[in-house]
Amino acid sequence: MMEISSKDVDILRSEVNEAIRLGTLTDKQLQVIYDNKLFNMFVPEYLGGLGVSLIEALQVEEQLARIDGSLGWTVTMCAGANMFVGYLESFLAKMIFQDPKVCFGGSGQIDGIAKVSRDGYIVNGTWDYIVGLPHCTVLTLNCHIEEKGELLYKEDGSPYFKTFFFFPKEINVIEDWQSVGLKATASHSVNIRDFRVSSNRAFEIDSNHPVINEQTYHYPFMSFALLTLTANHLGMQEHFMDELRKYFTGELYNKYFEFKDELFYQYEEKFLERRAAFYRLAQSSSDEIALNGKLTEQTTADIEKMCKGLVYKGRNAVLKVVPYLGMGAMNYTTEMNRIIGDILTASQFSLLLPENLE
């Protein structure tokens, strides 16, 4: 069972305010991450990773987000990107993962164009919201493929694209992260202009044909991403519950005492129900991958519905309580205000938006 020591948890927690001030995780927090191989949770042991199960990783990501939203979000995004090791050419993977501080980051948007050239591709583009950018040693960016002056499309009309990887010295950083929450994720933008790359810089994330034939890499990436990001939301919602308890037990001032039992216990009960349902589905989907090597269409749909619903309902539950917390919750120097900002910011991630408002 993967576990972070209480000493390391204390270090991570004690550095939160400094990380927010800096706008990025601190050196002490990063050292804990490197020592515990948190960016490499999904990387095989023979490449220097932990090779943990999905359920173990979800629990750790939830724990980190409960400490701080920026911390959990950064580790989750970078660990999820490091999981691309399963789709890289073997020699490149071994070369890149020799670095114990290897950290992938990038964007899921197709915001670049890669023109086919004689010796590879010529890449141009601008990509937003690269989580943990100051710590990234590798950037993975999606590009629409252009050949002979024409952009290529699949039979269904969607863009034909490939994922390319770049190194920090090859990209331009645009420091534009100014969000109300997740402030220490340093989710800045990057751009690339007329940069030539060889064909081996491109890869495809295909869970049906991973390079490394292990269970983790057979998990469809969209479902994998939904589960890991939702685990973060669980952690942030639980952090809110921890702070809410202080308001309603007298540790922090709140004049709405007549509502305290109803508000707190209603929030706690519904949160625990959502959390239990989430882990039941995560476990059953993992069992399905182990048994069949893939997910059924029904399980894929269930994961999407569950994750989007959990984020939507969790956010609304927080907003329902906020009016009863007084002006303290609106003071940007308070922990409650930071938690609310983190939850609202994380809820803007397009992958987690609900299809409807039911």
Short mmCIF file of C-alpha atoms in Angstrom, two decimals:
data_model
loop_
_atom_site.label_atom_id
_atom_site.label_comp_id
_atom_site.label_asym_id
_atom_site.label_seq_id
_atom_site.Cartn_x
_atom_site.Cartn_y
_atom_site.Cartn_z
CA MET A 1 0.00 0.00 0.00
CA MET A 2 1.44 3.33 -1.06
CA GLU A 3 1.73 5.77 1.83
CA ILE A 4 3.28 9.18 2.43
CA SER A 5 4.87 9.49 5.86
CA SER A 6 3.42 11.89 8.42
CA LYS A 7 6.73 13.79 8.38
CA ASP A 8 6.46 14.37 4.63
CA VAL A 9 2.78 15.31 4.93
CA ASP A 10 3.76 17.93 7.52
CA ILE A 11 6.37 19.36 5.14
CA LEU A 12 3.88 19.53 2.28
CA ARG A 13 1.31 21.26 4.47
CA SER A 14 3.74 23.69 6.11
CA GLU A 15 4.87 24.99 2.69
CA VAL A 16 1.40 25.73 1.28
CA ASN A 17 1.35 29.45 2.07
CA GLU A 18 4.85 29.94 0.66
CA ALA A 19 3.86 28.08 -2.51
CA ILE A 20 0.88 30.38 -2.97
CA ARG A 21 3.10 33.41 -2.45
CA LEU A 22 5.57 32.14 -5.04
CA GLY A 23 2.87 30.93 -7.44
CA THR A 24 4.52 27.53 -7.72
CA LEU A 25 5.33 24.52 -5.54
CA THR A 26 8.31 25.10 -3.25
CA ASP A 27 11.65 23.31 -3.33
CA LYS A 28 10.77 21.49 -0.11
CA GLN A 29 7.46 20.28 -1.52
CA LEU A 30 9.17 19.16 -4.73
CA GLN A 31 11.79 17.25 -2.76
CA VAL A 32 9.05 15.30 -1.01
CA ILE A 33 7.47 14.61 -4.40
CA TYR A 34 10.77 13.37 -5.83
CA ASP A 35 11.65 11.32 -2.73
CA ASN A 36 8.26 9.58 -2.87
CA LYS A 37 8.31 9.28 -6.68
CA LEU A 38 4.88 10.89 -6.83
CA PHE A 39 5.31 12.09 -10.41
CA ASN A 40 6.19 8.50 -11.30
CA MET A 41 3.29 6.69 -9.66
CA PHE A 42 2.24 5.12 -12.97
CA VAL A 43 5.77 4.46 -14.27
CA PRO A 44 7.05 0.85 -14.11
CA GLU A 45 9.59 0.03 -11.42
CA TYR A 46 12.24 -0.96 -13.98
CA LEU A 47 12.14 2.65 -15.26
CA GLY A 48 12.45 4.11 -11.76
CA GLY A 49 8.76 4.47 -10.96
CA LEU A 50 6.37 2.98 -8.41
CA GLY A 51 4.08 1.07 -10.77
CA VAL A 52 1.14 1.36 -8.34
CA SER A 53 -2.44 0.36 -9.06
CA LEU A 54 -4.99 2.93 -10.16
CA ILE A 55 -6.89 2.69 -6.86
CA GLU A 56 -3.75 3.32 -4.78
CA ALA A 57 -2.87 6.31 -6.93
CA LEU A 58 -6.39 7.77 -6.69
CA GLN A 59 -6.25 7.58 -2.90
CA VAL A 60 -2.87 9.34 -2.79
CA GLU A 61 -4.04 12.05 -5.21
CA GLU A 62 -7.11 12.60 -3.05
CA GLN A 63 -4.89 12.85 0.05
CA LEU A 64 -2.66 15.45 -1.61
CA ALA A 65 -5.60 17.56 -2.78
CA ARG A 66 -7.00 17.42 0.75
CA ILE A 67 -3.74 19.01 1.93
CA ASP A 68 -3.87 21.63 -0.81
CA GLY A 69 -5.61 21.90 -4.16
CA SER A 70 -2.56 23.19 -6.05
CA LEU A 71 -0.42 20.37 -4.67
CA GLY A 72 -2.88 17.64 -5.62
CA TRP A 73 -3.67 19.13 -9.04
CA THR A 74 0.00 19.46 -9.97
CA VAL A 75 0.96 15.94 -8.92
CA THR A 76 -2.08 14.45 -10.62
CA MET A 77 -1.53 16.26 -13.90
CA CYS A 78 2.19 15.53 -14.01
CA ALA A 79 1.84 11.90 -12.87
CA GLY A 80 -0.87 11.40 -15.48
CA ALA A 81 1.41 12.85 -18.14
CA ASN A 82 4.34 10.70 -16.99
CA MET A 83 2.04 7.76 -17.68
CA PHE A 84 2.71 8.46 -21.39
CA VAL A 85 5.88 6.42 -20.88
CA GLY A 86 3.70 3.45 -21.80
CA TYR A 87 3.28 4.77 -25.35
CA LEU A 88 6.80 6.04 -26.09
CA GLU A 89 9.40 4.20 -28.14
CA SER A 90 11.38 2.08 -25.66
CA PHE A 91 14.80 3.64 -26.20
CA LEU A 92 13.44 7.16 -25.78
CA ALA A 93 11.54 6.14 -22.65
CA LYS A 94 14.67 4.71 -21.05
CA MET A 95 16.66 7.82 -21.95
CA ILE A 96 14.10 10.31 -20.62
CA PHE A 97 13.32 8.41 -17.42
CA GLN A 98 16.95 8.20 -16.36
CA ASP A 99 16.28 11.58 -14.73
CA PRO A 100 14.82 10.95 -11.22
CA LYS A 101 13.12 14.35 -11.46
CA VAL A 102 11.46 13.62 -14.80
CA CYS A 103 8.17 15.46 -15.04
CA PHE A 104 5.90 15.49 -18.07
CA GLY A 105 3.41 18.28 -18.56
CA GLY A 106 1.34 19.53 -21.42
CA SER A 107 -2.03 20.24 -22.92
CA GLY A 108 -4.84 18.02 -24.16
CA GLN A 109 -5.97 20.65 -26.66
CA ILE A 110 -5.06 20.44 -30.34
CA ASP A 111 -3.66 23.95 -30.45
CA GLY A 112 -0.69 23.43 -32.76
CA ILE A 113 -0.06 22.56 -36.39
CA ALA A 114 2.67 20.16 -37.47
CA LYS A 115 3.57 20.40 -41.15
CA VAL A 116 5.02 17.24 -42.63
CA SER A 117 8.54 17.94 -43.90
CA ARG A 118 11.25 15.86 -45.56
CA ASP A 119 12.94 15.06 -42.25
CA GLY A 120 9.99 15.14 -39.84
CA TYR A 121 7.69 18.04 -38.94
CA ILE A 122 7.69 21.83 -38.58
CA VAL A 123 5.66 22.81 -35.51
CA ASN A 124 3.82 26.03 -34.68
CA GLY A 125 1.30 26.71 -31.93
CA THR A 126 0.32 28.17 -28.58
CA TRP A 127 -0.95 25.99 -25.74
CA ASP A 128 -2.60 27.24 -22.54
CA TYR A 129 -2.70 25.98 -18.95
CA ILE A 130 0.42 23.80 -18.70
CA VAL A 131 0.13 22.65 -15.07
CA GLY A 132 3.39 22.58 -13.12
CA LEU A 133 5.30 24.20 -15.97
CA PRO A 134 8.36 25.26 -13.87
CA HIS A 135 8.95 21.61 -12.88
CA CYS A 136 8.39 20.06 -16.32
CA THR A 137 11.34 18.37 -17.98
CA VAL A 138 9.24 17.24 -20.95
CA LEU A 139 6.29 18.96 -22.64
CA THR A 140 3.67 16.91 -24.55
CA LEU A 141 1.64 18.97 -27.01
CA ASN A 142 -1.00 18.01 -29.57
CA CYS A 143 -0.71 19.15 -33.17
CA HIS A 144 -3.09 18.95 -36.11
CA ILE A 145 -1.16 17.33 -38.96
CA GLU A 146 -0.75 19.27 -42.20
CA GLU A 147 0.55 17.63 -45.37
CA LYS A 148 1.09 19.27 -48.75
CA GLY A 149 -0.66 22.41 -47.56
CA GLU A 150 -3.80 20.60 -46.37
CA LEU A 151 -4.90 19.88 -42.80
CA LEU A 152 -5.74 16.20 -42.41
CA TYR A 153 -9.00 14.87 -40.94
CA LYS A 154 -10.26 11.46 -39.92
CA GLU A 155 -13.26 9.78 -41.53
CA ASP A 156 -15.53 11.11 -38.78
CA GLY A 157 -14.48 14.68 -39.53
CA SER A 158 -12.31 15.14 -36.44
CA PRO A 159 -8.73 16.48 -36.80
CA TYR A 160 -6.00 13.95 -37.44
CA PHE A 161 -3.43 14.84 -34.81
CA LYS A 162 -0.37 13.48 -33.06
CA THR A 163 1.16 14.17 -29.69
CA PHE A 164 4.70 15.54 -29.79
CA PHE A 165 7.17 15.91 -26.97
CA PHE A 166 9.52 18.83 -26.47
CA PHE A 167 12.12 19.90 -23.94
CA PRO A 168 11.97 23.19 -21.97
CA LYS A 169 14.75 24.88 -23.98
CA GLU A 170 12.71 24.34 -27.15
CA ILE A 171 9.59 26.23 -26.07
CA ASN A 172 8.76 29.83 -25.12
CA VAL A 173 7.02 30.37 -21.77
CA ILE A 174 4.23 32.92 -21.43
CA GLU A 175 3.71 33.65 -17.71
CA ASP A 176 -0.03 34.32 -17.76
CA TRP A 177 -1.51 32.20 -14.94
CA GLN A 178 -3.71 34.61 -12.91
CA SER A 179 -6.50 32.41 -11.54
CA VAL A 180 -8.52 32.88 -8.34
CA GLY A 181 -7.63 29.33 -7.32
CA LEU A 182 -4.97 26.65 -7.78
CA LYS A 183 -2.52 29.54 -7.64
CA ALA A 184 0.57 27.43 -6.99
CA THR A 185 0.09 25.23 -10.06
CA ALA A 186 1.95 27.80 -12.22
CA SER A 187 -0.26 26.81 -15.16
CA HIS A 188 1.28 29.16 -17.69
CA SER A 189 1.13 29.01 -21.48
CA VAL A 190 3.80 28.05 -24.03
CA ASN A 191 4.34 28.68 -27.71
CA ILE A 192 6.53 27.25 -30.45
CA ARG A 193 7.43 28.91 -33.73
CA ASP A 194 8.76 27.07 -36.81
CA PHE A 195 10.50 24.39 -34.78
CA ARG A 196 11.71 21.32 -36.66
CA VAL A 197 11.38 17.93 -34.98
CA SER A 198 12.11 14.41 -36.17
CA SER A 199 9.36 11.83 -36.62
CA ASN A 200 10.31 9.97 -33.45
CA ARG A 201 9.13 12.98 -31.42
CA ALA A 202 5.53 12.06 -32.30
CA PHE A 203 3.53 9.34 -30.57
CA GLU A 204 -0.09 8.26 -30.16
CA ILE A 205 -1.83 7.43 -26.91
CA ASP A 206 -3.51 4.18 -27.84
CA SER A 207 -4.69 2.03 -24.95
CA ASN A 208 -5.38 -0.82 -27.38
CA HIS A 209 -1.73 -0.98 -28.46
CA PRO A 210 0.55 0.35 -25.72
CA VAL A 211 4.31 -0.09 -26.06
CA ILE A 212 4.47 -1.34 -22.45
CA ASN A 213 2.04 -4.22 -22.06
CA GLU A 214 0.85 -3.55 -18.51
CA GLN A 215 -2.62 -3.01 -17.10
CA THR A 216 -2.21 0.72 -16.50
CA TYR A 217 -1.56 1.47 -20.17
CA HIS A 218 -4.58 -0.53 -21.34
CA TYR A 219 -6.84 1.84 -19.39
CA PRO A 220 -8.49 4.26 -21.89
CA PHE A 221 -6.82 7.59 -21.26
CA MET A 222 -10.00 9.67 -21.22
CA SER A 223 -11.53 7.50 -18.50
CA PHE A 224 -8.20 7.45 -16.66
CA ALA A 225 -8.02 11.25 -16.75
CA LEU A 226 -11.60 11.64 -15.54
CA LEU A 227 -10.99 9.39 -12.54
CA THR A 228 -7.70 10.99 -11.49
CA LEU A 229 -9.02 14.55 -11.79
CA THR A 230 -12.19 13.63 -9.94
CA ALA A 231 -10.11 12.15 -7.11
CA ASN A 232 -8.62 15.64 -6.81
CA HIS A 233 -12.06 17.16 -6.52
CA LEU A 234 -12.88 14.68 -3.79
CA GLY A 235 -9.78 15.80 -1.91
CA MET A 236 -10.67 19.47 -2.26
CA GLN A 237 -14.26 18.84 -1.21
CA GLU A 238 -12.96 16.94 1.81
CA HIS A 239 -10.63 19.85 2.60
CA PHE A 240 -13.70 22.10 2.53
CA MET A 241 -15.45 19.73 4.94
CA ASP A 242 -12.45 19.83 7.30
CA GLU A 243 -12.53 23.63 7.36
CA LEU A 244 -16.33 23.71 7.57
CA ARG A 245 -16.10 21.64 10.73
CA LYS A 246 -14.05 24.43 12.33
CA TYR A 247 -16.79 26.95 11.57
CA PHE A 248 -19.50 24.82 13.09
CA THR A 249 -17.65 23.64 16.18
CA GLY A 250 -16.77 27.11 17.41
CA GLU A 251 -13.12 27.23 16.31
CA LEU A 252 -13.98 29.93 13.80
CA TYR A 253 -16.69 32.56 14.25
CA ASN A 254 -20.02 31.95 12.57
CA LYS A 255 -23.25 33.52 13.78
CA TYR A 256 -25.57 31.11 11.94
CA PHE A 257 -25.55 28.55 14.71
CA GLU A 258 -29.15 27.52 14.10
CA PHE A 259 -28.10 26.08 10.74
CA LYS A 260 -24.89 24.38 11.76
CA ASP A 261 -26.10 20.81 12.25
CA GLU A 262 -28.25 20.76 9.17
CA LEU A 263 -25.63 22.33 6.91
CA PHE A 264 -22.62 20.36 8.08
CA TYR A 265 -24.13 16.91 8.38
CA GLN A 266 -26.04 17.26 5.13
CA TYR A 267 -22.81 18.17 3.34
CA GLU A 268 -20.83 15.39 5.04
CA GLU A 269 -23.42 12.68 4.39
CA LYS A 270 -23.77 13.46 0.69
CA PHE A 271 -20.01 13.82 0.27
CA LEU A 272 -19.36 10.39 1.81
CA GLU A 273 -22.03 8.84 -0.43
CA ARG A 274 -20.42 10.34 -3.55
CA ARG A 275 -16.95 9.25 -2.45
CA ALA A 276 -18.01 5.63 -1.80
CA ALA A 277 -19.77 5.39 -5.17
CA PHE A 278 -16.68 6.80 -6.90
CA TYR A 279 -14.32 4.18 -5.49
CA ARG A 280 -16.76 1.35 -6.18
CA LEU A 281 -16.85 2.29 -9.84
CA ALA A 282 -13.07 2.88 -10.01
CA GLN A 283 -12.46 -0.58 -8.53
CA SER A 284 -14.95 -2.37 -10.78
CA SER A 285 -13.47 -0.66 -13.86
CA SER A 286 -9.96 -1.72 -12.81
CA ASP A 287 -11.20 -5.28 -12.38
CA GLU A 288 -12.71 -5.10 -15.86
CA ILE A 289 -9.38 -4.01 -17.37
CA ALA A 290 -7.56 -6.82 -15.56
CA LEU A 291 -10.07 -9.38 -16.83
CA ASN A 292 -10.73 -8.20 -20.38
CA GLY A 293 -7.96 -5.73 -21.19
CA LYS A 294 -10.50 -3.03 -21.99
CA LEU A 295 -13.64 -1.28 -20.73
CA THR A 296 -17.13 -1.84 -22.06
CA GLU A 297 -18.97 1.09 -23.59
CA GLN A 298 -21.33 1.02 -20.62
CA THR A 299 -18.52 1.28 -18.06
CA THR A 300 -16.92 4.10 -20.05
CA ALA A 301 -20.24 5.96 -20.05
CA ASP A 302 -20.74 5.27 -16.33
CA ILE A 303 -17.32 6.74 -15.50
CA GLU A 304 -18.01 9.90 -17.47
CA LYS A 305 -21.42 10.38 -15.89
CA MET A 306 -20.16 9.62 -12.37
CA CYS A 307 -17.15 11.94 -12.54
CA LYS A 308 -18.94 14.87 -14.10
CA GLY A 309 -21.81 14.47 -11.64
CA LEU A 310 -19.51 14.26 -8.63
CA VAL A 311 -17.73 17.48 -9.61
CA TYR A 312 -20.98 19.31 -10.40
CA LYS A 313 -22.80 18.20 -7.25
CA GLY A 314 -19.76 18.74 -5.05
CA ARG A 315 -19.24 22.27 -6.30
CA ASN A 316 -22.92 23.11 -5.85
CA ALA A 317 -22.88 21.69 -2.31
CA VAL A 318 -19.99 24.01 -1.46
CA LEU A 319 -21.76 27.05 -2.93
CA LYS A 320 -24.91 26.18 -0.98
CA VAL A 321 -22.99 26.45 2.28
CA VAL A 322 -20.85 29.52 1.48
CA PRO A 323 -23.52 32.18 2.24
CA TYR A 324 -23.64 30.95 5.86
CA LEU A 325 -19.91 31.33 6.47
CA GLY A 326 -19.89 35.11 6.79
CA MET A 327 -17.35 37.53 5.36
CA GLY A 328 -14.47 35.38 6.61
CA ALA A 329 -15.00 33.07 3.66
CA MET A 330 -14.69 36.05 1.31
CA ASN A 331 -11.39 37.22 2.82
CA TYR A 332 -8.68 36.09 0.39
CA THR A 333 -6.21 35.57 3.26
CA THR A 334 -8.27 32.77 4.86
CA GLU A 335 -7.90 29.07 4.19
CA MET A 336 -11.62 28.74 3.52
CA ASN A 337 -11.41 31.32 0.76
CA ARG A 338 -8.45 29.47 -0.77
CA ILE A 339 -10.32 26.16 -0.73
CA ILE A 340 -13.39 27.69 -2.38
CA GLY A 341 -11.19 29.28 -5.06
CA ASP A 342 -9.44 25.96 -5.71
CA ILE A 343 -12.73 24.08 -6.10
CA LEU A 344 -14.22 26.68 -8.45
CA THR A 345 -11.06 26.84 -10.56
CA ALA A 346 -10.72 23.06 -10.83
CA SER A 347 -14.41 22.85 -11.79
CA GLN A 348 -13.67 24.91 -14.93
CA PHE A 349 -11.67 22.08 -16.48
CA SER A 350 -13.55 21.36 -19.72
CA LEU A 351 -13.30 17.58 -19.42
CA LEU A 352 -15.38 17.71 -16.23
CA LEU A 353 -18.21 19.98 -17.35
CA PRO A 354 -21.64 18.28 -17.25
CA GLU A 355 -23.59 17.63 -20.43
CA ASN A 356 -26.69 19.16 -18.83
CA LEU A 357 -27.80 20.73 -15.57
CA GLU A 358 -29.91 17.87 -14.25
#
